[in-house]
Amino acid sequence: MSHITVERNRRRQMNEHLKVLRSLTPCFYIKRGDQASIIAGVVEFIKELHQVLQALESKKRRKSLSPSPSPSPRPLQLITLQPDQSPSLGQENVNELTACCNSSVADVEAKISGSNVILKILSRPIPGQIVRIISTLEKLCFEVLHLNISSMEDTVLYSFVVKIGLECQLSVEELAVQVQQSFLFPQTVYTNYM
């Protein structure tokens, strides 16, 4: 086979695969029809699916821990503060501090990555809760850079990227607890740290 034929076959296969990817991805993820836009849209869709999978696994875990049909209040449980060795896309291994604060109402995970915090919150839908979370973050000197909300059945996953303000004095553990308290005690949030 000549080099031209091999290249033509490679391009044809690439175009066929891109068509399949485009057909499997919801249209609002892909802004334009060029190859880079299709691939970027597919990457975003896969990230979203990954978050939904994590949310469903967490929901399953929560159901197995709580045999009663209605969630009963239980005290906050700070689960972990650990260095995370897993590399992100396009990054080398970077130590990241992670803290999780779980209750029967919501699971909160805060991960410091550079000058930002990645905050994931899994809960049942509660009217006005997103406003309370954002208000809590702003009062604690965090600036919301990105917010993604995914919902499925009776579960909502809030994914934030927040910038740490210069005045911020909280540890990642304290942040997770404060966000958790916005679910449990909406009127008494951030009294310990202001």
mmCIF file with all atom_site columns, N, CA and C in Angstrom, residues 122-167:
data_model
loop_
_atom_site.group_PDB
_atom_site.id
_atom_site.type_symbol
_atom_site.label_atom_id
_atom_site.label_alt_id
_atom_site.label_comp_id
_atom_site.label_asym_id
_atom_site.label_entity_id
_atom_site.label_seq_id
_atom_site.pdbx_PDB_ins_code
_atom_site.Cartn_x
_atom_site.Cartn_y
_atom_site.Cartn_z
_atom_site.occupancy
_atom_site.B_iso_or_equiv
_atom_site.pdbx_formal_charge
_atom_site.auth_seq_id
_atom_site.auth_comp_id
_atom_site.auth_asym_id
_atom_site.auth_atom_id
_atom_site.pdbx_PDB_model_num
ATOM 1   N N  . LEU A 1 122 ? -23.129 16.193 47.407 1.00 0.00 ? 122 LEU A N  1
ATOM 2   C CA . LEU A 1 122 ? -24.183 15.294 46.970 1.00 0.00 ? 122 LEU A CA 1
ATOM 3   C C  . LEU A 1 122 ? -25.284 15.308 48.017 1.00 0.00 ? 122 LEU A C  1
ATOM 4   N N  . SER A 1 123 ? -26.515 15.618 47.584 1.00 0.00 ? 123 SER A N  1
ATOM 5   C CA . SER A 1 123 ? -27.631 15.670 48.522 1.00 0.00 ? 123 SER A CA 1
ATOM 6   C C  . SER A 1 123 ? -28.930 15.428 47.777 1.00 0.00 ? 123 SER A C  1
ATOM 7   N N  . ARG A 1 124 ? -30.013 15.417 48.522 1.00 0.00 ? 124 ARG A N  1
ATOM 8   C CA . ARG A 1 124 ? -31.321 15.413 47.885 1.00 0.00 ? 124 ARG A CA 1
ATOM 9   C C  . ARG A 1 124 ? -31.631 16.860 47.506 1.00 0.00 ? 124 ARG A C  1
ATOM 10  N N  . PRO A 1 125 ? -32.514 17.103 46.557 1.00 0.00 ? 125 PRO A N  1
ATOM 11  C CA . PRO A 1 125 ? -32.846 18.487 46.191 1.00 0.00 ? 125 PRO A CA 1
ATOM 12  C C  . PRO A 1 125 ? -33.520 19.215 47.361 1.00 0.00 ? 125 PRO A C  1
ATOM 13  N N  . ILE A 1 126 ? -33.008 20.380 47.695 1.00 0.00 ? 126 ILE A N  1
ATOM 14  C CA . ILE A 1 126 ? -33.574 21.203 48.765 1.00 0.00 ? 126 ILE A CA 1
ATOM 15  C C  . ILE A 1 126 ? -33.760 22.604 48.184 1.00 0.00 ? 126 ILE A C  1
ATOM 16  N N  . PRO A 1 127 ? -34.992 23.111 48.186 1.00 0.00 ? 127 PRO A N  1
ATOM 17  C CA . PRO A 1 127 ? -35.217 24.450 47.626 1.00 0.00 ? 127 PRO A CA 1
ATOM 18  C C  . PRO A 1 127 ? -34.344 25.499 48.311 1.00 0.00 ? 127 PRO A C  1
ATOM 19  N N  . GLY A 1 128 ? -33.677 26.326 47.516 1.00 0.00 ? 128 GLY A N  1
ATOM 20  C CA . GLY A 1 128 ? -32.844 27.404 48.034 1.00 0.00 ? 128 GLY A CA 1
ATOM 21  C C  . GLY A 1 128 ? -31.472 26.986 48.522 1.00 0.00 ? 128 GLY A C  1
ATOM 22  N N  . GLN A 1 129 ? -31.149 25.705 48.455 1.00 0.00 ? 129 GLN A N  1
ATOM 23  C CA . GLN A 1 129 ? -29.877 25.237 49.008 1.00 0.00 ? 129 GLN A CA 1
ATOM 24  C C  . GLN A 1 129 ? -28.676 25.796 48.254 1.00 0.00 ? 129 GLN A C  1
ATOM 25  N N  . ILE A 1 130 ? -28.753 25.897 46.931 1.00 0.00 ? 130 ILE A N  1
ATOM 26  C CA . ILE A 1 130 ? -27.614 26.399 46.159 1.00 0.00 ? 130 ILE A CA 1
ATOM 27  C C  . ILE A 1 130 ? -27.282 27.823 46.573 1.00 0.00 ? 130 ILE A C  1
ATOM 28  N N  . VAL A 1 131 ? -28.313 28.624 46.870 1.00 0.00 ? 131 VAL A N  1
ATOM 29  C CA . VAL A 1 131 ? -28.089 29.999 47.321 1.00 0.00 ? 131 VAL A CA 1
ATOM 30  C C  . VAL A 1 131 ? -27.380 29.990 48.673 1.00 0.00 ? 131 VAL A C  1
ATOM 31  N N  . ARG A 1 132 ? -27.783 29.084 49.573 1.00 0.00 ? 132 ARG A N  1
ATOM 32  C CA . ARG A 1 132 ? -27.128 28.995 50.891 1.00 0.00 ? 132 ARG A CA 1
ATOM 33  C C  . ARG A 1 132 ? -25.673 28.560 50.753 1.00 0.00 ? 132 ARG A C  1
ATOM 34  N N  . ILE A 1 133 ? -25.398 27.639 49.832 1.00 0.00 ? 133 ILE A N  1
ATOM 35  C CA . ILE A 1 133 ? -24.014 27.185 49.644 1.00 0.00 ? 133 ILE A CA 1
ATOM 36  C C  . ILE A 1 133 ? -23.158 28.336 49.118 1.00 0.00 ? 133 ILE A C  1
ATOM 37  N N  . ILE A 1 134 ? -23.641 29.018 48.085 1.00 0.00 ? 134 ILE A N  1
ATOM 38  C CA . ILE A 1 134 ? -22.873 30.128 47.510 1.00 0.00 ? 134 ILE A CA 1
ATOM 39  C C  . ILE A 1 134 ? -22.681 31.234 48.538 1.00 0.00 ? 134 ILE A C  1
ATOM 40  N N  . SER A 1 135 ? -23.720 31.541 49.301 1.00 0.00 ? 135 SER A N  1
ATOM 41  C CA . SER A 1 135 ? -23.618 32.556 50.349 1.00 0.00 ? 135 SER A CA 1
ATOM 42  C C  . SER A 1 135 ? -22.568 32.157 51.391 1.00 0.00 ? 135 SER A C  1
ATOM 43  N N  . THR A 1 136 ? -22.582 30.891 51.778 1.00 0.00 ? 136 THR A N  1
ATOM 44  C CA . THR A 1 136 ? -21.590 30.388 52.732 1.00 0.00 ? 136 THR A CA 1
ATOM 45  C C  . THR A 1 136 ? -20.182 30.558 52.181 1.00 0.00 ? 136 THR A C  1
ATOM 46  N N  . LEU A 1 137 ? -19.971 30.173 50.930 1.00 0.00 ? 137 LEU A N  1
ATOM 47  C CA . LEU A 1 137 ? -18.645 30.280 50.314 1.00 0.00 ? 137 LEU A CA 1
ATOM 48  C C  . LEU A 1 137 ? -18.181 31.735 50.256 1.00 0.00 ? 137 LEU A C  1
ATOM 49  N N  . GLU A 1 138 ? -19.079 32.631 49.878 1.00 0.00 ? 138 GLU A N  1
ATOM 50  C CA . GLU A 1 138 ? -18.697 34.046 49.789 1.00 0.00 ? 138 GLU A CA 1
ATOM 51  C C  . GLU A 1 138 ? -18.391 34.625 51.166 1.00 0.00 ? 138 GLU A C  1
ATOM 52  N N  . LYS A 1 139 ? -19.163 34.272 52.186 1.00 0.00 ? 139 LYS A N  1
ATOM 53  C CA . LYS A 1 139 ? -18.897 34.770 53.543 1.00 0.00 ? 139 LYS A CA 1
ATOM 54  C C  . LYS A 1 139 ? -17.563 34.245 54.076 1.00 0.00 ? 139 LYS A C  1
ATOM 55  N N  . LEU A 1 140 ? -17.150 33.076 53.581 1.00 0.00 ? 140 LEU A N  1
ATOM 56  C CA . LEU A 1 140 ? -15.891 32.478 54.023 1.00 0.00 ? 140 LEU A CA 1
ATOM 57  C C  . LEU A 1 140 ? -14.712 32.884 53.138 1.00 0.00 ? 140 LEU A C  1
ATOM 58  N N  . CYS A 1 141 ? -14.897 33.910 52.296 1.00 0.00 ? 141 CYS A N  1
ATOM 59  C CA . CYS A 1 141 ? -13.844 34.475 51.434 1.00 0.00 ? 141 CYS A CA 1
ATOM 60  C C  . CYS A 1 141 ? -13.435 33.554 50.290 1.00 0.00 ? 141 CYS A C  1
ATOM 61  N N  . PHE A 1 142 ? -14.396 32.850 49.707 1.00 0.00 ? 142 PHE A N  1
ATOM 62  C CA . PHE A 1 142 ? -14.154 32.056 48.515 1.00 0.00 ? 142 PHE A CA 1
ATOM 63  C C  . PHE A 1 142 ? -14.918 32.688 47.361 1.00 0.00 ? 142 PHE A C  1
ATOM 64  N N  . GLU A 1 143 ? -14.338 32.634 46.167 1.00 0.00 ? 143 GLU A N  1
ATOM 65  C CA . GLU A 1 143 ? -14.990 33.162 44.973 1.00 0.00 ? 143 GLU A CA 1
ATOM 66  C C  . GLU A 1 143 ? -15.336 31.992 44.065 1.00 0.00 ? 143 GLU A C  1
ATOM 67  N N  . VAL A 1 144 ? -16.604 31.878 43.700 1.00 0.00 ? 144 VAL A N  1
ATOM 68  C CA . VAL A 1 144 ? -17.049 30.788 42.838 1.00 0.00 ? 144 VAL A CA 1
ATOM 69  C C  . VAL A 1 144 ? -16.582 31.067 41.408 1.00 0.00 ? 144 VAL A C  1
ATOM 70  N N  . LEU A 1 145 ? -15.744 30.173 40.874 1.00 0.00 ? 145 LEU A N  1
ATOM 71  C CA . LEU A 1 145 ? -15.256 30.302 39.506 1.00 0.00 ? 145 LEU A CA 1
ATOM 72  C C  . LEU A 1 145 ? -16.104 29.496 38.532 1.00 0.00 ? 145 LEU A C  1
ATOM 73  N N  . HIS A 1 146 ? -16.569 28.333 38.982 1.00 0.00 ? 146 HIS A N  1
ATOM 74  C CA . HIS A 1 146 ? -17.331 27.433 38.113 1.00 0.00 ? 146 HIS A CA 1
ATOM 75  C C  . HIS A 1 146 ? -18.304 26.638 38.967 1.00 0.00 ? 146 HIS A C  1
ATOM 76  N N  . LEU A 1 147 ? -19.495 26.411 38.441 1.00 0.00 ? 147 LEU A N  1
ATOM 77  C CA . LEU A 1 147 ? -20.506 25.611 39.128 1.00 0.00 ? 147 LEU A CA 1
ATOM 78  C C  . LEU A 1 147 ? -21.160 24.706 38.108 1.00 0.00 ? 147 LEU A C  1
ATOM 79  N N  . ASN A 1 148 ? -21.263 23.433 38.443 1.00 0.00 ? 148 ASN A N  1
ATOM 80  C CA . ASN A 1 148 ? -21.959 22.467 37.603 1.00 0.00 ? 148 ASN A CA 1
ATOM 81  C C  . ASN A 1 148 ? -22.960 21.743 38.493 1.00 0.00 ? 148 ASN A C  1
ATOM 82  N N  . ILE A 1 149 ? -24.208 21.669 38.050 1.00 0.00 ? 149 ILE A N  1
ATOM 83  C CA . ILE A 1 149 ? -25.243 20.997 38.815 1.00 0.00 ? 149 ILE A CA 1
ATOM 84  C C  . ILE A 1 149 ? -25.759 19.838 37.984 1.00 0.00 ? 149 ILE A C  1
ATOM 85  N N  . SER A 1 150 ? -25.706 18.638 38.559 1.00 0.00 ? 150 SER A N  1
ATOM 86  C CA . SER A 1 150 ? -26.239 17.442 37.899 1.00 0.00 ? 150 SER A CA 1
ATOM 87  C C  . SER A 1 150 ? -27.312 16.861 38.806 1.00 0.00 ? 150 SER A C  1
ATOM 88  N N  . SER A 1 151 ? -28.453 16.543 38.231 1.00 0.00 ? 151 SER A N  1
ATOM 89  C CA . SER A 1 151 ? -29.504 15.939 39.047 1.00 0.00 ? 151 SER A CA 1
ATOM 90  C C  . SER A 1 151 ? -29.989 14.665 38.394 1.00 0.00 ? 151 SER A C  1
ATOM 91  N N  . MET A 1 152 ? -30.325 13.706 39.230 1.00 0.00 ? 152 MET A N  1
ATOM 92  C CA . MET A 1 152 ? -30.904 12.463 38.764 1.00 0.00 ? 152 MET A CA 1
ATOM 93  C C  . MET A 1 152 ? -31.838 11.963 39.848 1.00 0.00 ? 152 MET A C  1
ATOM 94  N N  . GLU A 1 153 ? -33.064 11.692 39.463 1.00 0.00 ? 153 GLU A N  1
ATOM 95  C CA . GLU A 1 153 ? -34.103 11.254 40.387 1.00 0.00 ? 153 GLU A CA 1
ATOM 96  C C  . GLU A 1 153 ? -34.158 12.171 41.596 1.00 0.00 ? 153 GLU A C  1
ATOM 97  N N  . ASP A 1 154 ? -33.854 11.654 42.774 1.00 0.00 ? 154 ASP A N  1
ATOM 98  C CA . ASP A 1 154 ? -33.955 12.455 43.999 1.00 0.00 ? 154 ASP A CA 1
ATOM 99  C C  . ASP A 1 154 ? -32.584 12.839 44.550 1.00 0.00 ? 154 ASP A C  1
ATOM 100 N N  . THR A 1 155 ? -31.585 12.977 43.679 1.00 0.00 ? 155 THR A N  1
ATOM 101 C CA . THR A 1 155 ? -30.230 13.312 44.105 1.00 0.00 ? 155 THR A CA 1
ATOM 102 C C  . THR A 1 155 ? -29.689 14.449 43.238 1.00 0.00 ? 155 THR A C  1
ATOM 103 N N  . VAL A 1 156 ? -28.960 15.361 43.874 1.00 0.00 ? 156 VAL A N  1
ATOM 104 C CA . VAL A 1 156 ? -28.323 16.469 43.164 1.00 0.00 ? 156 VAL A CA 1
ATOM 105 C C  . VAL A 1 156 ? -26.833 16.453 43.485 1.00 0.00 ? 156 VAL A C  1
ATOM 106 N N  . LEU A 1 157 ? -26.001 16.643 42.469 1.00 0.00 ? 157 LEU A N  1
ATOM 107 C CA . LEU A 1 157 ? -24.558 16.767 42.654 1.00 0.00 ? 157 LEU A CA 1
ATOM 108 C C  . LEU A 1 157 ? -24.162 18.177 42.253 1.00 0.00 ? 157 LEU A C  1
ATOM 109 N N  . TYR A 1 158 ? -23.655 18.952 43.237 1.00 0.00 ? 158 TYR A N  1
ATOM 110 C CA . TYR A 1 158 ? -23.132 20.292 42.977 1.00 0.00 ? 158 TYR A CA 1
ATOM 111 C C  . TYR A 1 158 ? -21.622 20.168 42.895 1.00 0.00 ? 158 TYR A C  1
ATOM 112 N N  . SER A 1 159 ? -21.030 20.611 41.801 1.00 0.00 ? 159 SER A N  1
ATOM 113 C CA . SER A 1 159 ? -19.577 20.600 41.642 1.00 0.00 ? 159 SER A CA 1
ATOM 114 C C  . SER A 1 159 ? -19.105 22.040 41.469 1.00 0.00 ? 159 SER A C  1
ATOM 115 N N  . PHE A 1 160 ? -18.298 22.510 42.410 1.00 0.00 ? 160 PHE A N  1
ATOM 116 C CA . PHE A 1 160 ? -17.792 23.874 42.393 1.00 0.00 ? 160 PHE A CA 1
ATOM 117 C C  . PHE A 1 160 ? -16.287 23.869 42.161 1.00 0.00 ? 160 PHE A C  1
ATOM 118 N N  . VAL A 1 161 ? -15.802 24.897 41.491 1.00 0.00 ? 161 VAL A N  1
ATOM 119 C CA . VAL A 1 161 ? -14.390 25.255 41.544 1.00 0.00 ? 161 VAL A CA 1
ATOM 120 C C  . VAL A 1 161 ? -14.399 26.653 42.141 1.00 0.00 ? 161 VAL A C  1
ATOM 121 N N  . VAL A 1 162 ? -13.755 26.796 43.292 1.00 0.00 ? 162 VAL A N  1
ATOM 122 C CA . VAL A 1 162 ? -13.744 28.090 43.974 1.00 0.00 ? 162 VAL A CA 1
ATOM 123 C C  . VAL A 1 162 ? -12.316 28.538 44.209 1.00 0.00 ? 162 VAL A C  1
ATOM 124 N N  . LYS A 1 163 ? -12.124 29.844 44.124 1.00 0.00 ? 163 LYS A N  1
ATOM 125 C CA . LYS A 1 163 ? -10.810 30.443 44.360 1.00 0.00 ? 163 LYS A CA 1
ATOM 126 C C  . LYS A 1 163 ? -10.705 30.818 45.829 1.00 0.00 ? 163 LYS A C  1
ATOM 127 N N  . ILE A 1 164 ? -9.577  30.527 46.424 1.00 0.00 ? 164 ILE A N  1
ATOM 128 C CA . ILE A 1 164 ? -9.348  30.844 47.825 1.00 0.00 ? 164 ILE A CA 1
ATOM 129 C C  . ILE A 1 164 ? -8.981  32.316 47.930 1.00 0.00 ? 164 ILE A C  1
ATOM 130 N N  . GLY A 1 165 ? -9.761  33.066 48.707 1.00 0.00 ? 165 GLY A N  1
ATOM 131 C CA . GLY A 1 165 ? -9.496  34.491 48.893 1.00 0.00 ? 165 GLY A CA 1
ATOM 132 C C  . GLY A 1 165 ? -8.297  34.727 49.796 1.00 0.00 ? 165 GLY A C  1
ATOM 133 N N  . LEU A 1 166 ? -7.693  35.905 49.688 1.00 0.00 ? 166 LEU A N  1
ATOM 134 C CA . LEU A 1 166 ? -6.519  36.239 50.499 1.00 0.00 ? 166 LEU A CA 1
ATOM 135 C C  . LEU A 1 166 ? -6.842  36.260 51.987 1.00 0.00 ? 166 LEU A C  1
ATOM 136 N N  . GLU A 1 167 ? -8.095  36.627 52.328 1.00 0.00 ? 167 GLU A N  1
ATOM 137 C CA . GLU A 1 167 ? -8.477  36.732 53.731 1.00 0.00 ? 167 GLU A CA 1
ATOM 138 C C  . GLU A 1 167 ? -8.892  35.391 54.327 1.00 0.00 ? 167 GLU A C  1
#
